[in-house]
mmCIF file of C-alpha atoms in Angstrom:
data_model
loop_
_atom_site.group_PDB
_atom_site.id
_atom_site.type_symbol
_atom_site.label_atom_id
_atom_site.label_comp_id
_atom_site.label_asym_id
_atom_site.label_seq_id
_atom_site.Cartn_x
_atom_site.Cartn_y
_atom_site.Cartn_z
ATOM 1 C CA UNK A 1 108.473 44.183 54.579
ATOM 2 C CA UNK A 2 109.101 47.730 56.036
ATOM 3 C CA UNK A 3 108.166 50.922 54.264
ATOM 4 C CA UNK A 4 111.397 51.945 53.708
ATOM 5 C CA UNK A 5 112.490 48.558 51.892
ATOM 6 C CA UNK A 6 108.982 48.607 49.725
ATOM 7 C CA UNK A 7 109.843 52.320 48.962
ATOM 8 C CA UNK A 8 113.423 51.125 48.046
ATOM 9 C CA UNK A 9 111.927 48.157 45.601
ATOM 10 C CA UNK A 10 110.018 50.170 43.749
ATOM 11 C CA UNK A 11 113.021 53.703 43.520
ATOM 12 C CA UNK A 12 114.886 50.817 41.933
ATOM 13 C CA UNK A 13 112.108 49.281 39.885
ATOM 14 C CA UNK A 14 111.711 53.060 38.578
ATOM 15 C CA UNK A 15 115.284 53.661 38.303
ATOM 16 C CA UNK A 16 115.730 50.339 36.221
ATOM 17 C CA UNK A 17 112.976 51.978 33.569
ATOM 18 C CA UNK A 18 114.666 55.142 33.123
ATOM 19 C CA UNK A 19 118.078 53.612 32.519
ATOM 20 C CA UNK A 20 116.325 50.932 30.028
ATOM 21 C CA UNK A 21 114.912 53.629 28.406
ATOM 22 C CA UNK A 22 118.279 56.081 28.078
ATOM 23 C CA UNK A 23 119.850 52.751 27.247
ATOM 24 C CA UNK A 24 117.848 51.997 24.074
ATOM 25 C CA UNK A 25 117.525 55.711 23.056
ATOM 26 C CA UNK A 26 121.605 56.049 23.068
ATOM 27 C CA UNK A 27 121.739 52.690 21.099
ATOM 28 C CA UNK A 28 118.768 53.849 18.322
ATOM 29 C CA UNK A 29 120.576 57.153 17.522
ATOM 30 C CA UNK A 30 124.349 55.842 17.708
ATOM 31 C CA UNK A 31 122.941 52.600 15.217
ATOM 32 C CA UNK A 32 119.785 53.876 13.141
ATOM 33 C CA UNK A 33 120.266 50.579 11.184
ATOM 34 C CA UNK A 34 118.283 48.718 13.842
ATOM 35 C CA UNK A 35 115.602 49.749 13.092
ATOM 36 C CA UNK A 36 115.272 47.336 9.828
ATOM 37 C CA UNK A 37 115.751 44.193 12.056
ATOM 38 C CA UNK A 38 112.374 42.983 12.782
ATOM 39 C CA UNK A 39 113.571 41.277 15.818
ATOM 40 C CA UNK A 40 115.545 44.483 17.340
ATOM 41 C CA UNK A 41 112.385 46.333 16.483
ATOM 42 C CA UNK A 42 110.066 44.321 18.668
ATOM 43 C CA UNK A 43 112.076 44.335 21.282
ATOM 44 C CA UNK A 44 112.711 48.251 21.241
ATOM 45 C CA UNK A 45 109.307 48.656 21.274
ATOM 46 C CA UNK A 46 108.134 45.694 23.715
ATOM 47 C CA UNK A 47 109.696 47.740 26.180
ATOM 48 C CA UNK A 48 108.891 51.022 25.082
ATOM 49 C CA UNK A 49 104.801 50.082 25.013
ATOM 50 C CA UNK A 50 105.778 47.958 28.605
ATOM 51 C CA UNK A 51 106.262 51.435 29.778
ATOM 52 C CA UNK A 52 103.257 53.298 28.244
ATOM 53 C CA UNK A 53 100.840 50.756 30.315
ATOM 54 C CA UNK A 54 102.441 51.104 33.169
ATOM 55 C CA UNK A 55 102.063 54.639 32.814
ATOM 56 C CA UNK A 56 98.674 53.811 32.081
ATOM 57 C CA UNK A 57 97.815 51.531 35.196
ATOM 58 C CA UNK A 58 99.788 53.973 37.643
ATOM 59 C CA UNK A 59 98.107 56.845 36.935
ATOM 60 C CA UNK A 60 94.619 54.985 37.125
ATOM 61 C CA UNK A 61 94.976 53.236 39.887
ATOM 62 C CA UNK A 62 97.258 54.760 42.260
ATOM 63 C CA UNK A 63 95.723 57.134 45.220
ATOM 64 C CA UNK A 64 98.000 59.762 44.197
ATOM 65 C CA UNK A 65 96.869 63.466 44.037
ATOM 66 C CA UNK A 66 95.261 64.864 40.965
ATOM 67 C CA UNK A 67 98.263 67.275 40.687
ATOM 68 C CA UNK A 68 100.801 64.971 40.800
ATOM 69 C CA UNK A 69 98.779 62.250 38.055
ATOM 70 C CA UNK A 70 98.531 65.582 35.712
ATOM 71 C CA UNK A 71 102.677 65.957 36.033
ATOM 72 C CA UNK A 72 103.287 62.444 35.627
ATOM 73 C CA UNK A 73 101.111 62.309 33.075
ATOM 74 C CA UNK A 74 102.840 65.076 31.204
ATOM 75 C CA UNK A 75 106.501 63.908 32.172
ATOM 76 C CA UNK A 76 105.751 60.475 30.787
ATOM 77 C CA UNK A 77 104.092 61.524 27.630
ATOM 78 C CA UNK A 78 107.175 63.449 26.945
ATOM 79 C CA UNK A 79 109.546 60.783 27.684
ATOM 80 C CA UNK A 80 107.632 57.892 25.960
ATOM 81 C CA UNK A 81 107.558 60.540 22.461
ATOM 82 C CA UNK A 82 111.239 60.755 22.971
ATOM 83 C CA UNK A 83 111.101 57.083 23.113
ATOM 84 C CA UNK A 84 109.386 56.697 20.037
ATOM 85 C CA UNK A 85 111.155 59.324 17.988
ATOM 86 C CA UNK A 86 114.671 58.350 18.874
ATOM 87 C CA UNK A 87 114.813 55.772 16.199
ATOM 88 C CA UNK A 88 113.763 58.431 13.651
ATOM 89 C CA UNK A 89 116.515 59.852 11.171
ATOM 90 C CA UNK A 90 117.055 63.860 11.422
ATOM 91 C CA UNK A 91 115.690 66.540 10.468
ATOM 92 C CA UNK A 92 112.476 65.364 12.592
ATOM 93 C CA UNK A 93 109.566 63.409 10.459
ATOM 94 C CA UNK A 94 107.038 65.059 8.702
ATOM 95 C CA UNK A 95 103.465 66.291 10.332
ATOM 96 C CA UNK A 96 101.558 63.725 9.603
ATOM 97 C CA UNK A 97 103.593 61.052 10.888
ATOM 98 C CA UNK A 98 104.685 63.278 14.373
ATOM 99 C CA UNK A 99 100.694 63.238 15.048
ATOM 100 C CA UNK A 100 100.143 59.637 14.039
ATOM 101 C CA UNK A 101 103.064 58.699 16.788
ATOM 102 C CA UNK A 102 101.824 60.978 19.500
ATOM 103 C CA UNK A 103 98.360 59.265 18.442
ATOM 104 C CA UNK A 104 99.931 55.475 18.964
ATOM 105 C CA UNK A 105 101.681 56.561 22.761
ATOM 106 C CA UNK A 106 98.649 59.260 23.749
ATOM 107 C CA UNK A 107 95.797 57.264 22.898
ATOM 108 C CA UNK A 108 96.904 54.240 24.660
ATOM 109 C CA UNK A 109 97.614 55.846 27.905
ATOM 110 C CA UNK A 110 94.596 57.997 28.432
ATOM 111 C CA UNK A 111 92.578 54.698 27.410
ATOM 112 C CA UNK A 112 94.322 52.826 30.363
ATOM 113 C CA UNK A 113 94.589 55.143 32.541
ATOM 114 C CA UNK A 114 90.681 55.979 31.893
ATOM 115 C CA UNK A 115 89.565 52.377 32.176
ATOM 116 C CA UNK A 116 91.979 52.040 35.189
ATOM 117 C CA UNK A 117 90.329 54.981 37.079
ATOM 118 C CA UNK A 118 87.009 53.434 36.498
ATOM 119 C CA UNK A 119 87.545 50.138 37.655
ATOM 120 C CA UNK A 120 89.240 51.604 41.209
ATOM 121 C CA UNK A 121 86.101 53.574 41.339
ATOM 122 C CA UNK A 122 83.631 51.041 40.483
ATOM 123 C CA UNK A 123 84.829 47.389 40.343
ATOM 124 C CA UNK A 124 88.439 46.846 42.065
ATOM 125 C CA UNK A 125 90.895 48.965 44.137
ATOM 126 C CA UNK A 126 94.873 48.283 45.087
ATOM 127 C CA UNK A 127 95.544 47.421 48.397
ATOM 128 C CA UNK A 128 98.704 46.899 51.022
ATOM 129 C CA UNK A 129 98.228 44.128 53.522
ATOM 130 C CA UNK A 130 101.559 42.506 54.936
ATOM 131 C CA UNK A 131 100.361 39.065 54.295
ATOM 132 C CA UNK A 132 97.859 37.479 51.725
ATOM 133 C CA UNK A 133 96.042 34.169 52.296
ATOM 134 C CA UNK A 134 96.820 31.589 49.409
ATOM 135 C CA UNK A 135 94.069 30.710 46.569
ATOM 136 C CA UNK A 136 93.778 27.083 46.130
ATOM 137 C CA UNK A 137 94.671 26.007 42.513
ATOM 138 C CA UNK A 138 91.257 24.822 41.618
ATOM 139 C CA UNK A 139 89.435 28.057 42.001
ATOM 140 C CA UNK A 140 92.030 29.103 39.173
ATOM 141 C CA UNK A 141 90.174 27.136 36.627
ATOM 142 C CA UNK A 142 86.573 28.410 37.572
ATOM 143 C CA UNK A 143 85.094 30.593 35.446
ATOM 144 C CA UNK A 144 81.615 32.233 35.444
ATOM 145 C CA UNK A 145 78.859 31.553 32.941
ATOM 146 C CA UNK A 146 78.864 35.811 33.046
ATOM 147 C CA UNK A 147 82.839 35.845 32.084
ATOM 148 C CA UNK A 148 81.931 33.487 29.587
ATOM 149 C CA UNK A 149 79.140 35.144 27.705
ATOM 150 C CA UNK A 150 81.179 38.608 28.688
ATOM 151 C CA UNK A 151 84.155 37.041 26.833
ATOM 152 C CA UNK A 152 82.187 35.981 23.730
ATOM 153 C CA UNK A 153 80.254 39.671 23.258
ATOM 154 C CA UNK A 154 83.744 41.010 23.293
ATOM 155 C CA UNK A 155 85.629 38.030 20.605
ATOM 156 C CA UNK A 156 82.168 38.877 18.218
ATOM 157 C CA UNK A 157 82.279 42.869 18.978
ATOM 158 C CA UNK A 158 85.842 42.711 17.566
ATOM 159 C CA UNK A 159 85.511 40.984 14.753
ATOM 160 C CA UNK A 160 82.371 42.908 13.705
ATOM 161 C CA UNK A 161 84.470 45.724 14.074
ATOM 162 C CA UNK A 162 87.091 44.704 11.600
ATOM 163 C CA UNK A 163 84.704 43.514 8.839
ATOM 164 C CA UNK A 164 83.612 47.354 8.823
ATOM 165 C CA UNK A 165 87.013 48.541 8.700
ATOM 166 C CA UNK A 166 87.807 46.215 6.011
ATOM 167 C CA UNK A 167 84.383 47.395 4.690
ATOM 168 C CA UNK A 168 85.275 51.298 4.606
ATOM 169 C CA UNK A 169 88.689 51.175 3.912
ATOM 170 C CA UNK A 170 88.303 50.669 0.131
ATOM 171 C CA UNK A 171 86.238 53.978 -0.080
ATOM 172 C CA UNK A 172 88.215 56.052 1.784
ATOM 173 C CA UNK A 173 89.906 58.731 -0.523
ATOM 174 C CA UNK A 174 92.638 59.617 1.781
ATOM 175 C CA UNK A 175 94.430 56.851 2.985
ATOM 176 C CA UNK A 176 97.122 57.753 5.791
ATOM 177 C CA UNK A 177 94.434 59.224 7.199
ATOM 178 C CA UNK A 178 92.551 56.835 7.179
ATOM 179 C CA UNK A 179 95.523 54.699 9.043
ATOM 180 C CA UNK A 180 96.253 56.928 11.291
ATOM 181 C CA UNK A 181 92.931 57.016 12.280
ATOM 182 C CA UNK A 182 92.861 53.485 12.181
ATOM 183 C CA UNK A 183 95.479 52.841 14.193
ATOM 184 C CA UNK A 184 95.022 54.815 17.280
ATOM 185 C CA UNK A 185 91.788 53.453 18.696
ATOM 186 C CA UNK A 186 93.058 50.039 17.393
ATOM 187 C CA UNK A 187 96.057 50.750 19.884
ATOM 188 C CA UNK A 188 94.454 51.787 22.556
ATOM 189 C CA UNK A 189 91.897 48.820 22.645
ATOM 190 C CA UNK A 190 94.835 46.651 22.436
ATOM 191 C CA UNK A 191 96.259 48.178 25.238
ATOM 192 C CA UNK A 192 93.278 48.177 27.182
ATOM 193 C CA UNK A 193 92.491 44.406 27.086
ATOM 194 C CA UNK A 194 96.285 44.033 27.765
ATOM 195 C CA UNK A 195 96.183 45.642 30.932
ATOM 196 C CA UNK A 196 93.475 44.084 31.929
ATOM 197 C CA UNK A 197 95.166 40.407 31.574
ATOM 198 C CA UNK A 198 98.006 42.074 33.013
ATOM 199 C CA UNK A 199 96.699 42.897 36.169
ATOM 200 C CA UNK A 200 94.370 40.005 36.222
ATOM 201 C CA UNK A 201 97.571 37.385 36.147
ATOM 202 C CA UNK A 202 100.351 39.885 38.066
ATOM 203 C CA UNK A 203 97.924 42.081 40.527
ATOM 204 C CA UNK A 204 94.821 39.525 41.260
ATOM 205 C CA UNK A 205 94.902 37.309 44.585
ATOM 206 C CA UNK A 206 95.287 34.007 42.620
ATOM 207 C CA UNK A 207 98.502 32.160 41.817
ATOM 208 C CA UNK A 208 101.026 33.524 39.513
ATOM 209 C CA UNK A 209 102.370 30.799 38.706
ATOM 210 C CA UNK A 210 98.974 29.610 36.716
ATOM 211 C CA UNK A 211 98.205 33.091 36.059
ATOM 212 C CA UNK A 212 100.880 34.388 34.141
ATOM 213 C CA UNK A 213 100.963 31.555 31.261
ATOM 214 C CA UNK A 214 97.631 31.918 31.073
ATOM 215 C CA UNK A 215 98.154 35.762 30.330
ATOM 216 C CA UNK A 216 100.915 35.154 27.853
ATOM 217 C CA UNK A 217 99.074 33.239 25.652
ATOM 218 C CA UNK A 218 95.903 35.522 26.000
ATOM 219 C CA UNK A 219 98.960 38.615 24.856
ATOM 220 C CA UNK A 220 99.558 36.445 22.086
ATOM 221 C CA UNK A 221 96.340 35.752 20.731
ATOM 222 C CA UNK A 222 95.835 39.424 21.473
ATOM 223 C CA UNK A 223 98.693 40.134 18.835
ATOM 224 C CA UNK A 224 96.825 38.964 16.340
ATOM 225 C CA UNK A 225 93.977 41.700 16.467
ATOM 226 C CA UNK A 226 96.260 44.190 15.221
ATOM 227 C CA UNK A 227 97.311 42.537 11.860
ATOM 228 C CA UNK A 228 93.704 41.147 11.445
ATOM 229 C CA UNK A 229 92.040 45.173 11.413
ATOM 230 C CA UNK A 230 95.082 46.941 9.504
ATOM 231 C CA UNK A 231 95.829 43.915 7.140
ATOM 232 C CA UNK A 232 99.553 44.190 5.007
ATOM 233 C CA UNK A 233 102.283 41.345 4.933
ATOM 234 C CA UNK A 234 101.873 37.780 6.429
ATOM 235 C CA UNK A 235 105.091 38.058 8.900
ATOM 236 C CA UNK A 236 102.832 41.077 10.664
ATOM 237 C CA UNK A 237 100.462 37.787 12.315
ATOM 238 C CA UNK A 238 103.607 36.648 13.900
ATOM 239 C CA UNK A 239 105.538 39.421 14.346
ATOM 240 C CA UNK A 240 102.560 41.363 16.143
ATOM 241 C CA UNK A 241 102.137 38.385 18.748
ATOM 242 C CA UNK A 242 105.692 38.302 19.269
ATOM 243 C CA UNK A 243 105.565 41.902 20.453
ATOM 244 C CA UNK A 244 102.584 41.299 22.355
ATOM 245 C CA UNK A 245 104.744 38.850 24.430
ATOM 246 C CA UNK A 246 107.422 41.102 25.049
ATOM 247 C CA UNK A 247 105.664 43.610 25.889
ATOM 248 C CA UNK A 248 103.723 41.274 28.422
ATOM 249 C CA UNK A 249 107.363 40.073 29.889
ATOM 250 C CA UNK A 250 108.472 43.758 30.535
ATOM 251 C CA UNK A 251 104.843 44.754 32.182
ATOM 252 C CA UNK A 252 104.521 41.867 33.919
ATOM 253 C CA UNK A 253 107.999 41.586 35.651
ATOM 254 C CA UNK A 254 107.297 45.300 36.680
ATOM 255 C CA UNK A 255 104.140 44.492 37.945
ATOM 256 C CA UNK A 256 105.476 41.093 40.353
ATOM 257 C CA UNK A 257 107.747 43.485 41.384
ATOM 258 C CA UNK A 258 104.771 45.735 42.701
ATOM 259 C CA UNK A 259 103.097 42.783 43.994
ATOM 260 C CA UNK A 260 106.418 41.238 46.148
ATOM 261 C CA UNK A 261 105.821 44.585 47.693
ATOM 262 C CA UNK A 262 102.577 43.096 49.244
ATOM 263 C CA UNK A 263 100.113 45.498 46.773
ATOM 264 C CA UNK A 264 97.010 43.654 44.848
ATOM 265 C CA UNK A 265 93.957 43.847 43.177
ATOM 266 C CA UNK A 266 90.870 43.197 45.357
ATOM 267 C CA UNK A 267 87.324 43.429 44.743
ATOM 268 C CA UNK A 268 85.398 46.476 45.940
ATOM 269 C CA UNK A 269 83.150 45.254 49.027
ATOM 270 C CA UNK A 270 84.487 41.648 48.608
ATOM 271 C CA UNK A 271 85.242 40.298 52.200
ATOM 272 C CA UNK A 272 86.607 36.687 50.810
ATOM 273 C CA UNK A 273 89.784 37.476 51.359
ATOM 274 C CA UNK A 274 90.449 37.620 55.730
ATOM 275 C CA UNK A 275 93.392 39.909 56.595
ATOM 276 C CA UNK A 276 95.840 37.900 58.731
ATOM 277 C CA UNK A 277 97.614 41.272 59.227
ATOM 278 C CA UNK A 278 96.048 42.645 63.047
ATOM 279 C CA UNK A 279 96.111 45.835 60.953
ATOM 280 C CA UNK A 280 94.149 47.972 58.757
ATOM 281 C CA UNK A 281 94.476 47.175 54.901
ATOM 282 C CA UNK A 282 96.015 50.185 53.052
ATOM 283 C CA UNK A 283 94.422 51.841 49.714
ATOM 284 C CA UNK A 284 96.665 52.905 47.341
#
């Protein structure tokens, strides 16, 4: 694939975002009445949250200059607010709820986008080769005993960490702001161990084809953290991982896209991957 045609795949990829997104605003003002369907909701905002982790990832991992990350990352918090708000009846909502929804878009972002930066600086970086050698399937199903014991810490850190929500909620005087302080760093560790199965199953240098199930029933068992800290109505522990998945369809089809372009994920200093490309490897 030429530059031109991988800089034409990915205008269009952008392009297809924007028009989603001016699509879905138009419909939530013309038909505020959406909003009460359960079903129209998670799909409004499957894609809408698709977008805030790519936002996330881009501005992470790309090479770009810090300038340009700083007006990206200005442009797309304004457009993913707009978004959010569209759905919103006039006059605009009241304070509280304005910072609680710049809290839900913000705080997932920067987390991503944080956690992004530090993995291209410490763990993994993106790279453009022309041609990737295969993984055989079996390596797919081998796991470390470090990712194991890695993955346990994590399952017990979370729900350690909603037994003392659970715990403090009840003596909190003031409770939205209690939620919206709740919420937000609930979001954004959602989002962050999202985009890390994201990239794992759409960016990594195994098989996508094993990958990506695998992912979307991590994103689904994922959409049940949610519900577990804040608590409320039963429907929320199916209705959450139903989200989860959409959101993982939008990200991830966005994200092959990137890949068909000949990007991945590869290991700082790792040399198991041999380059048939003649060439240098790109960073981006």
């Amino acid at each position: 694939m030429t530059d031109r045609q991988r800089r034409t795949r990915i205008g269009l990829l952008i392009g297809a975002h924007v028009l989603l997104g001016l699509i879905t605003v138009i419909v939530a003002l013309l038909y505020p009445t959406l909003k009460v369907s359960l079903w129209s909701s998670i799909a409004y905002l499957g894609l809408n949250y698709s977008h805030v982790l790519l936002l996330g990832l881009w501005l992470g991992l790309a090479a770009a200059r810090w300038w340009i990350k700083l007006a990206s990352l200005v442009a797309g918090l304004t457009w993913l607010e707009c978004l959010v708000l569209a759905p919103f009846p006039r006059p605009p909502p009241p304070p509280d709820i304005l910072l609680g929804l710049l809290a839900v878009v913000g705080i997932p972002v920067l987390v991503v986008a944080g956690s992004a930066a530090l993995c291209r600086r410490l763990l993994a970086r993106i790279e453009l080769r022309n041609e990737w050698k295969p993984r055989p399937v079996s390596e797919e199903a081998q796991y470390s005993l470090r990712s194991l014991v890695c993955l346990m810490v994590i399952i017990a850190a979370l729900l350690a960490l909603g037994r003392v929500f659970h715990w403090i909620a009840p003596a909190t005087s003031n409770v939205e702001i209690f939620a919206m302080l709740l919420i937000a760093p609930v979001f954004g560790l959602t989002a962050l161990l999202a985009a890390g199965m994201l990239t794992w199953a759409a960016l990594g240098q195994g098989r996508v084809l094993v990958r990506v199930p695998t992912m979307l029933v991590g994103m689904a068992l994922l959409g049940l953290m949610p519900p577990y800290f804040m608590g409320g109505p039963a429907f929320r522990y199916y209705a959450w991982p139903a989200l989860m998945v959409t959101i993982a369809v939008c990200t991830a089809g966005s994200l092959l896209v990137i890949r068909s372009c000949g990007y991945r994920l590869v290991r700082i200093r790792s040399d198991s991957e041999a380059d048939p490309d003649p060439t240098t490897p790109r960073t981006s």
